[in-house]
Amino acid sequence: MVPLFRWRAGAAGLAAVALTFAVVPAATAAPVLLSQNKPVSVSSTGGSAYAGTNAVDGSTSTRWASQKNIDPAWIYVDLGAVAAISQVKLTWDLSCAKAYRVELSTNATQWSTVYETTTGDGGVDDLAVGGNARYVRVFGTTRCRTGSAYGYSLQEFQVYGTVGADTEPPTTPGNARASDITSTSVKLSWDASTDDKGVVAYDIYNTGQLVKTVDGATLTTTITGLTPNTNYGFYVNARDGAGNVSQASNTVAVKTPPDVVDNEPPTAPGNLRSTASTANSVSLAWNASTDNIGVKGYNVYSSGEQVGSATGTSATISGLKANTTYPFTVKAFDAAGNLSAASNEISVRTKAGGDVIGEVKQVTTSTDVPWGLVNLPDGSALYTERDTHKITRVTQSGTKNTVGTVSNVSGTDGEGGLLGLEISPTFAQDHWLYVYHTSPSDNRIVRIKYENGALGQSQVLLTGIVRNRYHNGGRLRFGPDGKLYAGVGDGQSGSRAQDINSLNGKILRLNPDGSVPSDNPFPGKYVWSLGHRNIEGLAFDSQGRLWEAELGNSVMDELNLIKKGGNYGWPSCEGTSGSGCGNSAYTKPVRTWGVSSASPGGLTIVNDTLFMSCLRGERLYRMKINGSGTDTPVAYFQGTYGRLRTVEPNPVTGGLWLTTSNGDKDSTGNNSNTRIMNVALN
């Protein structure tokens, strides 16, 4: 790991700084001076004697100076090729920068800050930084001699790094395809990736879950242990020896056939009955069905609409209206998808009064994926549409209108796009919305003015978060400290989660203007916690503590209570499973679930009660916070509404906004079937 610090000539101490925007690979040679006599671009010059090239000529007797009395001003050097940057040395003239930042870029368009100060006083700044870049920029925002006619002036601008370092990921594996499909296996093949140093491995995923790794010479493999009559979406990532990961191949859709030809449905469930009821729920039981192969589960219906599911012979249906009569039937299904005839129908009347989870009312529907949602002061809400890249306003009665489309958003043919949305704590004064989205080159955080019912001015706050088909993260949440917290996925490279120089696999903490807070646990870095796989839920309790919900790979999902600077173990520890879980440096999760029972989509807290929406688990968990833990999670809506994405408080009703996420495994706009609902809390 590259140490990051700043040394001030003549000063007594060290101050940690800087955040790289990419994993820094191991050096292959000693750092060398890369910038001398290389091409330079500047914002302005104070005259022909002060050209930008003077700052890279190796002599302190010449200097670059910007035009007088103008802020900001900048200078950048083109190194000619991407290199692993390890040091930037600035020799200032008397006309120095009090506030400035050092930035890196691979394309001279998108810049990532690796050092920032507001206390510069000239002299020599010898900065140890880390990152892969071709272009290095010094960006001054406040002059040391404000109020005068001076600009900024550098005698020398020296950049050191390692040439020949492996900074490029492999090319995308091509033409992924399937053959020899059986009920429990499939043969996958793909065309080779290329890499300047060589591909060492291919990782095969099923909709974001790693299922197998093969060596870099293997282009065909068989995936076994599949479930009959089940849909899969396989794709391939290539990896090189430096840990650089390619973008994902095309997705191969596979449906395994039934293990036997089965056209015979189960028998109808018998003796459907009510075993209990509250104001907002009904508990049902029935006698088991039989089947020539085997019963896989049961669906519960009310007035012809599925309202629940179960693997056993009982279920509790929640979200009902008090003092209301509901009809119910049950049907069994087998592994081949054959559905039985309906059970006997019964009618059950809910009780008067109320319990914790109350009636569910559909507010509106959407043909896209509602992802982030915030409440506006007028009682309406705004939500992001992941695949259309629009932000939509919805009233409590369900009236909708588009307020704007966010620019530079890109899908990933998976779960990238327009993601998290947060509203400024001082929205009444500044009108800022904060957005996390995927761009064509990365994931990033921006803020956008929302005034007079429309999107306006925007500002990029943070770039360089590695994107991939899945594991992009995206949840945003302002804390009671006024800082913005962002949940970031590992970009399908677990090693990034443990690399303090990477933005991925982390919870990041930003000032509202995008700068690094001075009291972050790793000075100069956005990192608040690390060791995360894919974060999609963040929420603060009444004590100001941050809770986080995280998707595991194939074993466990997690609920974590986040500590400043905490390490949560991924990739060597998944939940409480893995060879690295005994490491005392890792913080253990508060709760874990099997991934089929959870896959968190969102998290919120109302009255110190956690509500966690689940995607694959298709349910909403309720957990009362007790000290540093919770009471036993209670599941609601299992099998009722499908995948649940986002849950947020609804201050108008005193309940919850709840959005579904059905048809969300690609980046095609308006091809989903989703709902936005209000859940009463009684």
XYZ file of C-alpha atoms in Angstrom:
682
model
C 0.000 0.000 0.000
C 1.303 3.466 -0.858
C 1.635 5.682 2.249
C 0.018 9.067 1.807
C 1.458 12.072 3.611
C 2.479 15.652 3.111
C 5.818 17.124 4.134
C 6.229 20.860 4.554
C 9.799 22.116 4.220
C 10.890 23.485 7.564
C 7.823 22.112 9.382
C 7.967 19.710 12.292
C 5.105 17.341 11.573
C 3.411 15.122 9.049
C -0.214 15.472 7.984
C -1.930 12.620 6.150
C -3.724 13.535 2.964
C -5.011 12.392 -0.389
C -7.222 9.807 -1.959
C -6.411 7.932 -5.106
C -9.220 7.112 -7.509
C -7.869 3.711 -8.486
C -6.067 0.755 -6.996
C -2.327 1.391 -7.046
C -0.566 -1.685 -8.423
C 2.708 -2.878 -7.054
C 5.634 -0.937 -8.444
C 7.917 -2.661 -10.906
C 10.741 -0.127 -10.574
C 11.828 2.784 -8.414
C 9.847 6.010 -8.944
C 11.423 8.391 -11.452
C 10.831 12.000 -12.451
C 8.231 11.828 -15.214
C 7.225 15.451 -15.785
C 10.419 17.224 -16.814
C 10.126 18.927 -20.204
C 6.747 17.309 -20.866
C 3.850 19.257 -22.497
C 2.000 21.606 -20.154
C -1.423 23.284 -20.313
C -2.408 26.286 -18.180
C -5.517 28.359 -17.493
C -3.578 31.599 -18.145
C -0.148 33.199 -17.964
C 1.060 36.500 -16.598
C 3.134 37.135 -19.716
C 5.532 35.501 -22.161
C 8.248 35.240 -19.495
C 5.998 33.083 -17.314
C 4.990 30.228 -19.628
C 3.774 26.932 -18.192
C 6.796 25.069 -19.564
C 8.981 27.004 -17.075
C 7.492 24.888 -14.284
C 8.826 21.631 -15.772
C 12.234 22.770 -17.038
C 14.243 21.615 -13.989
C 15.265 25.110 -12.943
C 13.994 27.147 -10.006
C 15.252 30.329 -11.646
C 12.275 30.295 -14.031
C 8.598 30.049 -13.174
C 5.048 29.769 -14.411
C 2.733 32.531 -13.248
C -0.991 32.824 -13.862
C -2.764 35.994 -14.895
C -2.988 38.503 -12.069
C -5.822 38.559 -9.536
C -7.867 35.693 -11.084
C -9.271 32.692 -9.190
C -9.279 29.810 -9.849
C -6.203 29.014 -11.950
C -4.595 25.730 -12.975
C -1.657 24.024 -14.621
C -1.395 20.406 -15.747
C 1.338 18.273 -17.264
C 0.872 15.501 -19.833
C 3.158 12.576 -18.924
C 2.597 10.945 -22.308
C 1.218 7.664 -20.942
C -0.580 6.357 -17.884
C 1.808 5.767 -14.980
C 1.562 4.870 -11.308
C 1.981 8.262 -9.598
C 3.664 8.238 -6.176
C 4.937 11.790 -5.541
C 4.221 15.390 -6.543
C 6.731 18.083 -5.549
C 5.728 21.738 -5.822
C 8.244 24.573 -5.452
C 6.262 27.763 -5.023
C 7.309 31.303 -5.745
C 6.165 34.081 -3.380
C 2.881 34.143 -5.301
C 1.712 30.800 -3.956
C -1.643 29.091 -3.388
C -3.272 29.184 0.038
C -5.995 26.776 -1.120
C -5.357 24.286 -3.892
C -5.732 20.661 -4.858
C -3.713 18.118 -6.806
C -5.755 16.083 -9.285
C -5.168 13.051 -11.489
C -6.774 12.039 -14.765
C -6.360 9.490 -17.521
C -8.101 11.643 -20.153
C -7.701 15.322 -19.089
C -11.501 15.505 -18.778
C -12.445 13.688 -15.581
C -10.288 14.568 -12.584
C -9.924 12.950 -9.166
C -8.520 14.866 -6.193
C -5.602 13.167 -4.426
C -4.541 16.090 -2.234
C -6.261 19.234 -0.993
C -5.315 21.994 1.437
C -6.625 25.380 2.567
C -3.525 26.323 4.607
C -0.802 26.575 1.984
C 1.985 29.064 2.717
C 4.476 28.636 -0.109
C 7.877 26.983 0.072
C 8.203 23.382 -1.019
C 5.260 20.961 -0.832
C 6.549 17.391 -1.197
C 3.399 15.257 -1.469
C 3.250 11.466 -1.378
C 0.138 10.502 -3.348
C -1.145 7.430 -5.141
C -3.021 6.799 -8.345
C -2.799 5.897 -12.013
C -2.794 8.877 -14.367
C -1.444 10.389 -17.536
C -2.330 13.958 -16.567
C -1.518 15.646 -13.230
C -3.036 19.023 -12.378
C -2.520 21.682 -9.690
C -5.783 23.614 -9.269
C -5.553 26.805 -7.193
C -8.683 28.323 -5.676
C -7.310 30.917 -3.219
C -4.076 32.901 -3.605
C -1.653 33.510 -0.753
C -1.611 37.200 -1.693
C -5.318 37.943 -2.096
C -6.307 41.532 -2.526
C -3.129 42.157 -4.502
C -2.359 42.097 -8.197
C -0.516 38.755 -8.001
C -1.631 35.436 -9.386
C -0.265 31.916 -8.726
C 3.356 31.066 -9.402
C 5.274 27.761 -9.478
C 9.015 27.558 -9.963
C 8.905 23.772 -10.366
C 6.095 21.228 -10.783
C 7.615 17.743 -10.518
C 5.742 14.462 -10.806
C 7.351 11.144 -9.862
C 6.076 7.674 -10.549
C 6.640 4.233 -11.961
C 6.732 3.687 -15.677
C 5.800 0.274 -16.954
C 3.348 -0.347 -14.113
C 0.268 -2.346 -15.048
C -2.599 0.121 -14.927
C -4.802 -1.172 -17.734
C -7.568 -3.744 -17.207
C -8.046 -6.579 -19.701
C -10.400 -6.110 -22.608
C -13.971 -7.328 -22.216
C -14.433 -11.067 -22.813
C -16.410 -11.513 -26.025
C -19.191 -13.703 -27.338
C -20.154 -15.460 -24.120
C -22.411 -18.391 -25.004
C -24.033 -21.495 -23.540
C -24.298 -25.099 -24.688
C -24.969 -28.574 -23.301
C -27.703 -27.307 -20.989
C -29.093 -29.900 -18.581
C -31.406 -29.584 -15.622
C -28.422 -29.081 -13.285
C -25.516 -27.860 -15.446
C -24.492 -25.697 -18.376
C -21.346 -25.382 -20.473
C -20.192 -21.779 -20.896
C -17.680 -20.525 -23.473
C -16.299 -17.105 -24.365
C -13.675 -15.449 -26.546
C -10.361 -14.541 -24.943
C -9.630 -11.152 -23.446
C -6.341 -9.418 -24.137
C -4.117 -7.592 -21.681
C -0.737 -5.870 -21.893
C 0.629 -8.107 -19.122
C -1.574 -11.163 -19.617
C -4.928 -12.427 -18.350
C -4.526 -14.662 -15.281
C -8.156 -15.556 -14.531
C -11.776 -15.387 -15.622
C -14.555 -14.937 -13.027
C -17.998 -16.285 -13.921
C -21.016 -14.589 -12.316
C -24.736 -15.231 -12.187
C -26.557 -11.872 -11.856
C -23.877 -10.433 -9.582
C -22.949 -13.585 -7.645
C -19.573 -15.193 -8.255
C -20.079 -18.878 -9.099
C -16.715 -19.999 -10.467
C -13.156 -18.863 -11.310
C -10.931 -20.437 -13.974
C -7.379 -19.657 -15.088
C -6.560 -17.237 -17.879
C -5.944 -19.988 -20.442
C -9.407 -21.494 -19.990
C -12.197 -20.304 -22.276
C -14.745 -23.042 -21.598
C -16.084 -24.369 -18.316
C -19.090 -26.266 -16.996
C -21.198 -24.808 -14.190
C -22.792 -27.533 -12.081
C -25.192 -27.629 -9.144
C -27.916 -25.678 -10.897
C -31.606 -25.945 -10.044
C -33.945 -27.524 -12.597
C -36.482 -25.299 -14.355
C -34.713 -22.093 -13.250
C -33.589 -18.921 -15.051
C -29.936 -17.811 -14.873
C -27.956 -14.890 -16.292
C -24.248 -15.734 -16.655
C -21.442 -13.360 -17.645
C -17.645 -13.289 -17.445
C -15.043 -10.811 -16.151
C -11.332 -11.089 -16.976
C -8.606 -10.353 -14.419
C -4.869 -9.674 -14.772
C -1.996 -10.232 -12.346
C -2.192 -6.692 -10.957
C -5.835 -7.223 -9.997
C -7.283 -5.065 -12.764
C -10.778 -6.312 -13.684
C -12.385 -5.978 -17.109
C -15.911 -4.897 -17.812
C -18.423 -7.717 -18.000
C -19.112 -9.792 -21.095
C -22.557 -10.054 -22.599
C -25.073 -11.848 -20.397
C -26.027 -15.388 -21.394
C -29.622 -16.164 -20.451
C -30.088 -19.815 -19.545
C -33.159 -21.671 -18.358
C -32.500 -25.172 -17.111
C -35.113 -27.751 -18.118
C -37.024 -29.787 -15.542
C -35.095 -32.837 -14.360
C -37.948 -35.038 -15.580
C -40.866 -34.409 -17.883
C -43.610 -33.430 -15.468
C -47.000 -32.301 -16.664
C -48.934 -33.408 -13.594
C -49.901 -30.636 -11.125
C -50.061 -31.150 -7.357
C -53.373 -31.880 -5.690
C -55.294 -28.922 -4.279
C -54.409 -27.887 -0.701
C -57.118 -28.893 1.736
C -58.842 -27.411 4.774
C -57.722 -23.805 4.370
C -58.424 -22.022 7.654
C -57.593 -18.888 9.608
C -55.504 -19.405 12.736
C -55.201 -15.778 13.896
C -55.870 -12.207 12.838
C -54.968 -8.667 13.851
C -56.120 -5.328 12.534
C -53.732 -5.547 9.600
C -52.827 -9.221 9.163
C -54.333 -12.675 8.809
C -52.557 -15.972 9.613
C -53.580 -18.960 7.481
C -52.931 -22.703 7.547
C -53.858 -25.585 5.229
C -53.317 -29.287 4.703
C -50.418 -30.321 2.496
C -50.810 -31.106 -1.189
C -49.276 -34.174 -2.834
C -47.428 -34.427 -6.155
C -45.976 -37.212 -8.328
C -42.507 -35.585 -8.035
C -42.811 -33.245 -5.089
C -44.459 -30.011 -3.966
C -42.118 -27.010 -4.092
C -44.332 -24.383 -2.440
C -47.667 -22.608 -2.146
C -49.107 -19.295 -3.332
C -51.791 -17.420 -1.398
C -54.425 -15.432 -3.304
C -57.063 -12.852 -2.424
C -59.665 -11.980 -5.055
C -57.463 -13.642 -7.677
C -54.299 -11.634 -6.861
C -51.267 -13.293 -5.286
C -50.707 -11.807 -1.819
C -48.186 -14.241 -0.322
C -46.138 -17.408 -0.708
C -44.751 -20.143 1.535
C -42.686 -23.300 1.384
C -44.662 -24.861 4.253
C -48.354 -25.083 5.054
C -48.883 -21.733 6.753
C -48.460 -18.042 5.966
C -49.218 -14.624 7.442
C -50.625 -12.004 5.065
C -49.792 -8.420 6.138
C -50.652 -4.903 5.014
C -54.419 -5.350 5.253
C -57.014 -2.747 6.199
C -58.536 -2.919 9.667
C -62.100 -4.124 10.161
C -62.336 -5.441 6.595
C -63.311 -8.832 5.149
C -60.880 -10.556 2.754
C -61.348 -13.797 0.718
C -58.406 -16.241 0.519
C -57.456 -19.341 -1.475
C -54.192 -21.313 -1.774
C -52.602 -23.179 -4.703
C -49.615 -25.559 -4.660
C -46.865 -25.650 -7.300
C -44.093 -28.112 -8.187
C -40.557 -27.712 -9.564
C -41.841 -27.839 -13.138
C -44.138 -24.884 -12.459
C -47.344 -26.877 -12.554
C -50.024 -25.154 -10.466
C -52.710 -27.014 -8.556
C -56.388 -26.240 -8.395
C -57.393 -23.777 -5.687
C -58.133 -24.808 -2.136
C -61.466 -24.079 -0.524
C -62.118 -20.331 -0.229
C -62.509 -18.723 3.181
C -63.375 -15.187 4.231
C -61.607 -13.561 7.184
C -62.404 -10.213 8.787
C -59.524 -8.225 10.267
C -59.935 -6.727 13.713
C -60.617 -3.079 14.497
C -57.700 -0.942 15.715
C -54.105 -1.161 14.518
C -50.767 -2.945 14.877
C -47.232 -2.052 13.821
C -47.326 -2.701 10.058
C -50.635 -1.382 8.808
C -52.564 -1.169 5.581
C -50.688 -0.973 2.274
C -52.034 1.367 -0.393
C -50.690 1.591 -3.917
C -49.863 5.228 -4.672
C -48.848 4.767 -8.312
C -47.086 2.450 -10.749
C -43.991 2.839 -12.912
C -42.627 1.202 -16.028
C -39.067 1.863 -14.840
C -37.131 1.082 -11.622
C -37.717 3.636 -8.818
C -34.341 3.603 -6.982
C -33.698 6.621 -4.740
C -36.538 8.590 -3.097
C -36.646 11.799 -1.031
C -39.421 13.813 0.587
C -39.969 17.421 -0.430
C -41.133 20.154 1.963
C -44.507 20.384 0.175
C -45.377 16.764 1.082
C -44.643 15.256 -2.325
C -41.614 13.102 -3.127
C -38.972 12.835 -5.829
C -37.614 9.523 -7.068
C -34.970 8.462 -9.570
C -35.752 6.168 -12.494
C -32.692 3.971 -12.859
C -32.920 3.148 -16.558
C -34.634 6.225 -18.057
C -32.273 8.514 -16.077
C -35.192 10.761 -15.131
C -36.212 12.247 -11.779
C -39.969 12.161 -11.191
C -42.159 13.988 -8.674
C -45.079 12.092 -7.141
C -47.814 13.472 -4.879
C -49.456 11.581 -2.054
C -52.437 10.959 -4.338
C -50.234 9.447 -7.081
C -50.016 12.321 -9.568
C -46.638 12.179 -11.352
C -44.570 14.512 -13.490
C -40.983 14.385 -14.753
C -38.848 17.224 -13.359
C -35.813 16.512 -15.522
C -33.313 14.045 -16.947
C -29.862 13.752 -15.380
C -27.094 14.138 -17.949
C -24.148 11.798 -18.578
C -25.869 8.772 -17.002
C -25.081 5.341 -18.423
C -26.484 1.895 -17.790
C -24.341 -1.223 -17.365
C -26.715 -3.893 -18.722
C -27.139 -4.801 -15.067
C -27.702 -2.618 -12.018
C -25.958 0.630 -12.919
C -27.684 3.842 -13.974
C -29.416 6.642 -12.070
C -29.237 5.392 -8.478
C -29.188 7.142 -5.103
C -30.979 10.402 -4.345
C -30.656 12.607 -1.258
C -31.920 16.068 -0.378
C -29.784 18.743 1.232
C -30.388 19.272 4.982
C -30.552 22.983 4.108
C -32.727 22.509 1.017
C -34.950 25.492 1.858
C -31.923 27.749 1.399
C -29.758 26.011 -1.224
C -32.174 23.768 -3.242
C -29.527 21.058 -3.785
C -30.360 17.442 -4.639
C -27.526 14.913 -4.347
C -27.357 12.107 -6.919
C -25.249 8.946 -7.270
C -25.106 7.662 -10.833
C -23.142 5.576 -13.301
C -21.450 7.447 -16.142
C -19.874 5.924 -19.270
C -16.536 5.735 -17.432
C -17.240 5.461 -13.694
C -19.709 5.927 -10.856
C -19.922 9.435 -9.438
C -21.699 11.773 -7.046
C -23.156 15.046 -8.303
C -25.491 17.680 -6.935
C -28.232 19.385 -8.930
C -30.356 22.430 -8.191
C -34.110 21.738 -7.966
C -35.994 25.014 -8.264
C -39.427 25.965 -9.557
C -40.296 22.345 -10.186
C -37.372 21.608 -12.502
C -33.757 20.453 -12.449
C -31.214 23.187 -13.025
C -27.544 23.790 -12.315
C -25.443 20.705 -11.578
C -22.016 20.179 -10.085
C -19.785 17.092 -10.082
C -18.545 16.348 -6.551
C -16.711 13.025 -6.807
C -15.613 10.882 -9.744
C -13.477 7.794 -10.212
C -15.639 5.196 -8.451
C -15.082 2.059 -10.544
C -18.205 0.855 -12.347
C -19.120 -2.630 -13.515
C -22.242 -4.547 -14.464
C -23.119 -5.141 -10.805
C -21.740 -4.040 -7.410
C -22.038 -0.312 -8.065
C -23.659 0.510 -4.706
C -25.416 3.852 -4.851
C -27.237 4.694 -1.625
C -26.807 8.258 -0.261
C -27.694 9.536 3.209
C -27.008 12.785 5.048
C -26.009 12.241 8.658
C -26.957 14.397 11.656
C -23.425 15.823 11.390
C -24.332 17.455 8.083
C -21.992 15.161 6.105
C -23.006 13.094 3.077
C -22.482 9.320 3.347
C -22.336 7.146 0.225
C -22.509 3.348 0.012
C -20.175 2.082 -2.720
C -19.886 -1.435 -4.166
C -16.595 -3.201 -4.861
C -17.007 -2.962 -8.665
C -16.775 -6.776 -8.867
C -13.206 -6.776 -7.544
C -13.125 -7.785 -3.883
C -9.541 -6.623 -3.364
C -10.686 -3.012 -3.766
C -12.735 -3.309 -0.576
C -9.538 -3.695 1.492
C -7.474 -1.135 -0.463
C -7.588 2.157 1.421
C -6.528 3.882 -1.795
C -9.666 2.759 -3.637
C -13.103 4.375 -3.414
C -14.812 1.010 -3.968
C -16.142 -1.372 -1.326
C -16.465 1.514 1.123
C -18.787 3.885 2.883
C -17.576 7.333 1.851
C -18.096 10.548 3.836
C -18.101 13.922 2.060
C -18.664 17.529 2.935
C -21.726 18.899 1.109
C -19.419 20.655 -1.381
C -17.655 17.366 -2.208
C -14.469 18.003 -0.253
C -12.944 15.604 2.287
C -14.001 16.254 5.919
C -11.022 17.002 8.143
C -12.222 14.561 10.827
C -12.529 11.489 8.582
C -10.719 8.453 10.070
C -8.106 8.325 7.301
C -6.858 11.905 6.896
C -7.325 13.306 3.451
C -9.476 10.372 2.324
C -13.202 10.025 1.775
C -13.204 6.561 3.376
C -15.400 6.203 6.486
C -15.463 2.390 6.617
C -14.127 -0.404 4.406
C -14.430 -4.120 3.688
C -17.883 -3.951 2.078
C -19.142 -5.926 -0.936
C -22.215 -4.058 -2.183
C -24.066 -1.517 -0.038
C -27.655 -0.569 -0.808
C -28.984 0.502 2.603
C -27.887 3.326 4.928
C -29.839 4.832 7.856
C -29.147 6.855 11.023
C -30.815 6.189 14.384
C -31.775 8.700 17.113
C -28.278 8.454 18.616
C -26.692 9.501 15.314
C -25.335 6.000 14.653
C -25.087 4.713 11.089
C -26.619 1.330 10.176
C -25.836 -0.382 6.872
C -27.420 -3.218 4.857
C -25.117 -5.148 2.522
C -25.491 -7.853 -0.103
C -23.310 -10.937 0.281
C -22.227 -13.177 -2.575
C -23.792 -16.607 -2.084
C -23.757 -17.236 1.671
C -24.839 -14.290 3.838
C -26.254 -10.794 3.652
C -25.458 -8.411 6.496
C -26.877 -5.717 8.763
C -23.991 -3.706 10.238
C -23.654 -0.984 12.838
C -20.942 1.179 11.322
C -17.954 2.368 13.310
C -15.707 5.206 12.211
C -12.781 3.574 10.400
C -14.281 0.092 10.806
C -13.314 -2.837 8.575
C -16.153 -5.264 7.794
C -14.073 -8.050 6.308
C -15.005 -8.529 2.655
C -13.687 -10.394 0.671
C -12.056 -12.732 3.227
C -15.188 -12.731 5.381
C -18.800 -12.845 4.144
C -21.128 -12.282 7.070
C -19.708 -14.733 9.615
C -18.488 -17.173 6.963
C -14.964 -17.334 5.591
C -11.409 -18.057 6.562
C -10.807 -14.436 7.539
C -13.705 -14.066 9.966
C -11.457 -14.809 12.928
C -9.494 -11.616 12.264
C -10.029 -9.383 15.304
C -9.563 -6.323 13.101
C -12.895 -7.065 11.399
C -16.183 -5.826 12.856
C -18.852 -8.533 12.998
C -22.337 -7.947 11.580
C -25.307 -7.362 13.867
C -27.534 -9.653 11.798
C -27.041 -12.042 8.885
C -29.435 -13.793 6.512
C -29.071 -16.371 3.791
C -29.029 -14.480 0.497
C -32.269 -16.114 -0.663
C -34.007 -14.666 2.408
C -32.803 -11.095 2.021
C -30.545 -9.383 -0.587
C -31.167 -5.913 0.896
C -32.446 -3.189 -1.406
C -32.958 -0.365 1.097
C -32.917 0.559 4.786
C -34.638 3.203 6.878
C -35.350 3.906 10.558
C -38.596 5.182 12.065
C -38.861 5.566 15.859
C -35.622 3.583 16.259
C -37.112 0.677 14.342
C -35.236 -0.615 11.298
C -37.133 -1.452 8.127
C -35.093 -3.353 5.510
C -36.536 -4.015 2.057
C -35.335 -7.152 0.267
C -34.866 -7.966 -3.401
C -34.290 -11.687 -3.761
C -36.047 -12.301 -0.434
C -39.137 -10.364 -1.603
C -40.055 -9.159 1.875
C -39.778 -6.270 4.330
C -38.020 -6.897 7.650
C -38.914 -4.975 10.800
C -36.338 -4.859 13.623
C -36.515 -2.762 16.792
C -33.114 -1.392 17.812
C -32.012 -2.641 21.242
C -28.702 -1.133 22.327
C -26.157 -2.175 19.705
C -28.406 -4.935 18.382
C -31.997 -5.559 17.360
C -34.895 -7.735 18.381
C -35.756 -10.747 16.234
C -36.468 -9.653 12.648
C -40.093 -10.092 11.546
C -40.775 -10.533 7.813
C -43.750 -8.937 6.059
C -45.138 -9.208 2.499
C -43.243 -12.385 1.602
C -44.305 -13.215 -1.951
C -46.848 -10.378 -2.029
C -45.246 -7.659 -4.157
C -42.093 -9.293 -5.527
C -38.692 -7.616 -5.205
C -38.664 -4.630 -2.831
C -36.098 -1.913 -3.594
C -36.419 1.276 -1.555
C -38.028 2.046 1.789
C -38.178 5.586 3.188
C -40.260 7.424 5.823
C -43.407 9.177 4.611
C -43.777 12.145 6.994
C -47.205 13.060 5.634
C -48.834 9.720 6.473
C -46.529 8.739 9.316
C -45.843 5.503 7.450
C -43.389 4.331 4.800
C -42.817 4.790 1.107
C -42.055 1.355 -0.381
C -41.031 0.696 -3.997
C -40.842 -2.575 -5.893
C -38.089 -3.568 -8.319
C -39.506 -6.122 -10.733
C -37.889 -6.472 -14.146
C -34.664 -4.725 -13.112
C -31.836 -6.908 -14.447
C -30.897 -4.775 -17.447
C -30.475 -1.120 -18.346
C -33.422 -0.812 -20.728
C -35.797 1.987 -19.806
C -39.523 1.501 -19.368
C -39.505 -2.305 -19.492
C -40.303 -2.892 -15.817
C -43.523 -3.385 -13.880
C -43.144 -1.650 -10.540
C -45.205 -0.018 -7.817
C -44.823 2.822 -5.352
C -46.795 2.177 -2.175
C -47.529 3.658 1.218
C -47.308 1.347 4.233
C -49.155 2.538 7.320
C -47.405 2.332 10.706
C -49.993 2.114 13.476
